[in-house]
PDB file of C-alpha atoms in Angstrom:
ATOM      1  CA  MET A 358      -2.038-120.274  98.908  1.00  0.00           C
ATOM      2  CA  SER A 359      -5.445-121.216  97.115  1.00  0.00           C
ATOM      3  CA  ILE A 360      -8.263-123.143  99.167  1.00  0.00           C
ATOM      4  CA  LEU A 361      -8.133-126.320  97.150  1.00  0.00           C
ATOM      5  CA  GLU A 362      -4.308-126.229  97.826  1.00  0.00           C
ATOM      6  CA  ARG A 363      -4.834-125.908 101.436  1.00  0.00           C
ATOM      7  CA  LEU A 364      -7.309-129.032 100.994  1.00  0.00           C
ATOM      8  CA  LYS A 365      -4.835-130.961  99.373  1.00  0.00           C
ATOM      9  CA  THR A 366      -2.023-130.400 101.197  1.00  0.00           C
ATOM     10  CA  ASP A 367      -3.649-130.833 104.798  1.00  0.00           C
ATOM     11  CA  THR A 368      -5.921-133.971 103.252  1.00  0.00           C
ATOM     12  CA  LEU A 369      -2.417-135.328 102.588  1.00  0.00           C
ATOM     13  CA  ALA A 370      -1.325-134.328 106.021  1.00  0.00           C
ATOM     14  CA  GLU A 371      -4.320-135.778 107.707  1.00  0.00           C
ATOM     15  CA  ARG A 372      -4.000-138.733 106.169  1.00  0.00           C
ATOM     16  CA  LYS A 373       0.328-140.157 106.529  1.00  0.00           C
ATOM     17  CA  ALA A 374      -1.243-138.706 110.443  1.00  0.00           C
ATOM     18  CA  ARG A 375      -4.561-140.856 110.460  1.00  0.00           C
ATOM     19  CA  GLY A 376      -5.397-138.035 111.892  1.00  0.00           C
ATOM     20  CA  ILE A 377      -9.157-137.122 113.149  1.00  0.00           C
ATOM     21  CA  ASN A 378      -9.815-135.562 109.893  1.00  0.00           C
ATOM     22  CA  ALA A 379      -8.521-137.433 107.354  1.00  0.00           C
ATOM     23  CA  VAL A 380     -11.816-139.042 106.495  1.00  0.00           C
ATOM     24  CA  LEU A 381     -13.757-135.954 106.040  1.00  0.00           C
ATOM     25  CA  LEU A 382     -10.885-134.149 103.788  1.00  0.00           C
ATOM     26  CA  VAL A 383     -11.183-136.967 101.798  1.00  0.00           C
ATOM     27  CA  THR A 384     -14.404-137.006 101.653  1.00  0.00           C
ATOM     28  CA  ILE A 385     -14.864-133.112 100.878  1.00  0.00           C
ATOM     29  CA  GLY A 386     -11.983-133.212  98.050  1.00  0.00           C
ATOM     30  CA  SER A 387     -14.089-135.802  96.345  1.00  0.00           C
ATOM     31  CA  ASP A 388     -17.339-133.664  96.576  1.00  0.00           C
ATOM     32  CA  ILE A 389     -15.176-131.123  95.279  1.00  0.00           C
ATOM     33  CA  ALA A 390     -13.665-132.787  92.042  1.00  0.00           C
ATOM     34  CA  LYS A 391     -17.428-134.145  91.186  1.00  0.00           C
ATOM     35  CA  ARG A 392     -19.020-130.713  91.395  1.00  0.00           C
ATOM     36  CA  ALA A 393     -15.764-129.783  88.430  1.00  0.00           C
ATOM     37  CA  LYS A 394     -16.668-132.922  86.700  1.00  0.00           C
ATOM     38  CA  ASP A 395     -20.278-132.376  86.510  1.00  0.00           C
ATOM     39  CA  ASP A 396     -20.479-128.782  85.675  1.00  0.00           C
ATOM     40  CA  GLY A 397     -18.548-129.787  82.130  1.00  0.00           C
ATOM     41  CA  GLY A 398     -15.306-132.012  82.865  1.00  0.00           C
ATOM     42  CA  ARG A 399     -13.856-128.648  84.012  1.00  0.00           C
ATOM     43  CA  GLU A 400     -11.108-128.551  86.336  1.00  0.00           C
ATOM     44  CA  ALA A 401     -12.410-127.306  90.256  1.00  0.00           C
ATOM     45  CA  THR A 402     -12.535-123.751  91.472  1.00  0.00           C
ATOM     46  CA  ASP A 403     -12.045-122.174  94.881  1.00  0.00           C
ATOM     47  CA  ASP A 404     -15.337-121.436  94.235  1.00  0.00           C
ATOM     48  CA  ASP A 405     -16.256-124.460  94.329  1.00  0.00           C
ATOM     49  CA  ALA A 406     -14.186-125.602  97.378  1.00  0.00           C
ATOM     50  CA  THR A 407     -15.926-122.805  99.005  1.00  0.00           C
ATOM     51  CA  LYS A 408     -19.460-124.306  97.994  1.00  0.00           C
ATOM     52  CA  VAL A 409     -18.714-127.446  99.289  1.00  0.00           C
ATOM     53  CA  LEU A 410     -17.521-126.145 102.111  1.00  0.00           C
ATOM     54  CA  ARG A 411     -20.527-124.233 102.947  1.00  0.00           C
ATOM     55  CA  SER A 412     -22.798-127.168 102.345  1.00  0.00           C
ATOM     56  CA  TYR A 413     -20.875-129.466 105.106  1.00  0.00           C
ATOM     57  CA  ILE A 414     -20.584-126.630 107.523  1.00  0.00           C
ATOM     58  CA  THR A 415     -24.332-126.119 106.431  1.00  0.00           C
ATOM     59  CA  GLY A 416     -25.342-129.770 106.939  1.00  0.00           C
ATOM     60  CA  LEU A 417     -23.541-129.992 110.558  1.00  0.00           C
ATOM     61  CA  GLU A 418     -24.853-126.868 111.914  1.00  0.00           C
ATOM     62  CA  ASP A 419     -28.259-128.765 111.171  1.00  0.00           C
ATOM     63  CA  THR A 420     -26.774-131.913 112.864  1.00  0.00           C
ATOM     64  CA  ILE A 421     -25.525-129.991 115.867  1.00  0.00           C
ATOM     65  CA  LEU A 422     -28.883-128.496 116.422  1.00  0.00           C
ATOM     66  CA  VAL A 423     -30.550-132.060 117.268  1.00  0.00           C
ATOM     67  CA  LEU A 424     -28.089-133.764 118.495  1.00  0.00           C
ATOM     68  CA  PRO A 425     -27.829-134.231 122.290  1.00  0.00           C
ATOM     69  CA  GLU A 426     -25.292-132.363 124.724  1.00  0.00           C
ATOM     70  CA  GLY A 427     -22.055-134.920 124.460  1.00  0.00           C
ATOM     71  CA  ALA A 428     -19.255-136.768 122.344  1.00  0.00           C
ATOM     72  CA  ARG A 429     -21.155-136.555 119.237  1.00  0.00           C
ATOM     73  CA  LYS A 430     -22.194-132.588 119.267  1.00  0.00           C
ATOM     74  CA  ALA A 431     -18.749-131.963 120.214  1.00  0.00           C
ATOM     75  CA  GLU A 432     -17.573-133.453 117.289  1.00  0.00           C
ATOM     76  CA  ALA A 433     -19.842-132.232 115.149  1.00  0.00           C
ATOM     77  CA  VAL A 434     -18.458-129.167 116.360  1.00  0.00           C
ATOM     78  CA  GLN A 435     -15.262-129.667 116.138  1.00  0.00           C
ATOM     79  CA  GLN A 436     -15.819-130.279 112.221  1.00  0.00           C
ATOM     80  CA  ARG A 437     -17.617-127.327 111.886  1.00  0.00           C
ATOM     81  CA  ASP A 438     -15.078-125.580 112.954  1.00  0.00           C
ATOM     82  CA  PHE A 439     -12.228-127.321 111.827  1.00  0.00           C
ATOM     83  CA  LEU A 440     -14.220-126.068 108.193  1.00  0.00           C
ATOM     84  CA  GLN A 441     -14.642-122.799 108.662  1.00  0.00           C
ATOM     85  CA  ALA A 442     -11.064-121.850 108.940  1.00  0.00           C
ATOM     86  CA  TYR A 443     -10.896-122.787 105.324  1.00  0.00           C
ATOM     87  CA  LEU A 444     -13.453-120.330 104.573  1.00  0.00           C
ATOM     88  CA  PRO A 445     -12.679-116.587 103.191  1.00  0.00           C
ATOM     89  CA  ASP A 446     -13.643-114.343 105.696  1.00  0.00           C
ATOM     90  CA  ALA A 447     -17.337-112.817 104.819  1.00  0.00           C
ATOM     91  CA  LEU A 448     -18.450-109.410 103.909  1.00  0.00           C
ATOM     92  CA  ASP A 449     -20.124-107.417 106.709  1.00  0.00           C
ATOM     93  CA  GLY A 450     -21.385-104.221 108.234  1.00  0.00           C
ATOM     94  CA  ALA A 451     -19.888-101.546 106.296  1.00  0.00           C
ATOM     95  CA  ASP A 452     -17.995-102.986 104.005  1.00  0.00           C
ATOM     96  CA  LEU A 453     -21.086-104.860 102.561  1.00  0.00           C
ATOM     97  CA  GLU A 454     -23.410-101.737 102.405  1.00  0.00           C
ATOM     98  CA  THR A 455     -21.093-100.037 100.754  1.00  0.00           C
ATOM     99  CA  GLU A 456     -20.233-103.214  98.527  1.00  0.00           C
ATOM    100  CA  ILE A 457     -23.749-103.523  97.927  1.00  0.00           C
ATOM    101  CA  PHE A 458     -24.130 -99.697  96.444  1.00  0.00           C
ATOM    102  CA  GLU A 459     -21.872-100.146  94.499  1.00  0.00           C
ATOM    103  CA  ALA A 460     -22.546-103.211  93.109  1.00  0.00           C
ATOM    104  CA  ALA A 461     -25.886-101.343  92.160  1.00  0.00           C
ATOM    105  CA  THR A 462     -24.293 -98.934  90.265  1.00  0.00           C
ATOM    106  CA  GLU A 463     -22.297-101.352  88.415  1.00  0.00           C
ATOM    107  CA  ALA A 464     -25.418-103.275  87.550  1.00  0.00           C
ATOM    108  CA  GLY A 465     -27.060-100.284  86.265  1.00  0.00           C
ATOM    109  CA  VAL A 466     -30.244-100.954  89.106  1.00  0.00           C
ATOM    110  CA  PRO A 467     -32.290 -99.772  92.303  1.00  0.00           C
ATOM    111  CA  LEU A 468     -31.325-100.570  95.281  1.00  0.00           C
ATOM    112  CA  GLU A 469     -34.625-102.810  96.115  1.00  0.00           C
ATOM    113  CA  MET A 470     -35.833-106.608  95.865  1.00  0.00           C
ATOM    114  CA  ARG A 471     -36.445-107.037  92.539  1.00  0.00           C
ATOM    115  CA  SER A 472     -33.154-106.428  91.357  1.00  0.00           C
ATOM    116  CA  MET A 473     -31.246-108.966  94.436  1.00  0.00           C
ATOM    117  CA  SER A 474     -30.601-111.068  91.595  1.00  0.00           C
ATOM    118  CA  ALA A 475     -28.262-108.888  89.210  1.00  0.00           C
ATOM    119  CA  ILE A 476     -26.603-107.188  92.365  1.00  0.00           C
ATOM    120  CA  LEU A 477     -25.617-110.419  94.194  1.00  0.00           C
ATOM    121  CA  THR A 478     -24.524-111.727  90.560  1.00  0.00           C
ATOM    122  CA  VAL A 479     -21.662-108.696  90.814  1.00  0.00           C
ATOM    123  CA  LEU A 480     -21.138-109.326  94.718  1.00  0.00           C
ATOM    124  CA  THR A 481     -20.162-113.035  94.213  1.00  0.00           C
ATOM    125  CA  ARG A 482     -18.443-112.072  90.980  1.00  0.00           C
ATOM    126  CA  LYS A 483     -16.429-109.517  92.859  1.00  0.00           C
ATOM    127  CA  PHE A 484     -16.116-111.435  96.413  1.00  0.00           C
ATOM    128  CA  PRO A 485     -16.304-115.093  95.464  1.00  0.00           C
ATOM    129  CA  GLY A 486     -17.415-117.041  98.661  1.00  0.00           C
ATOM    130  CA  ARG A 487     -17.313-113.589 100.941  1.00  0.00           C
ATOM    131  CA  VAL A 488     -20.894-112.990 100.083  1.00  0.00           C
ATOM    132  CA  ASP A 489     -23.838-113.856 101.868  1.00  0.00           C
ATOM    133  CA  GLY A 490     -27.005-113.473 100.637  1.00  0.00           C
ATOM    134  CA  LYS A 491     -29.251-113.286 103.477  1.00  0.00           C
ATOM    135  CA  ALA A 492     -27.585-110.592 104.796  1.00  0.00           C
ATOM    136  CA  VAL A 493     -27.958-108.860 101.186  1.00  0.00           C
ATOM    137  CA  SER A 494     -31.305-109.482 100.968  1.00  0.00           C
ATOM    138  CA  MET A 495     -31.894-108.294 104.828  1.00  0.00           C
ATOM    139  CA  PHE A 496     -29.913-104.908 103.803  1.00  0.00           C
ATOM    140  CA  ILE A 497     -31.869-104.518 101.133  1.00  0.00           C
ATOM    141  CA  LYS A 498     -35.376-104.824 102.811  1.00  0.00           C
ATOM    142  CA  SER A 499     -34.073-102.444 105.594  1.00  0.00           C
ATOM    143  CA  ARG A 500     -33.527-100.031 103.006  1.00  0.00           C
ATOM    144  CA  ALA A 501     -36.583-100.732 100.593  1.00  0.00           C
ATOM    145  CA  ALA A 502     -38.067-100.259 104.393  1.00  0.00           C
ATOM    146  CA  GLY A 503     -36.777 -97.392 106.057  1.00  0.00           C
TER     147      GLY A 503
END
């Protein structure tokens, strides 16, 4: 089941049950639809859903850092964890390193920082929503330094 399908199914279930995440899911669904509409009026994709979810998770992580211990912080942590369950597992470790080398080869570029954009383009096309640009950057920097 795609991320969008899961979100739609879960949104309906949460709304029927008057669940604590109903409003959050409805808002995210609206933001996903708006993102697709603003990009030429196309249908929403899992890539749109992933980007919106990551945006919300980042916002929640920032909120968690500044909130004092208590109920509001616990709620923000619960929402972040709830949303992270929708995202696919990120590439990491040896798998990421292997794919970075393959992406550089496929793009026909050397493994260096000025090739980062071309490498990320290949990686995000092959693994939508599963590539952390910061991890790719850190790996390329470490290779250039060593």
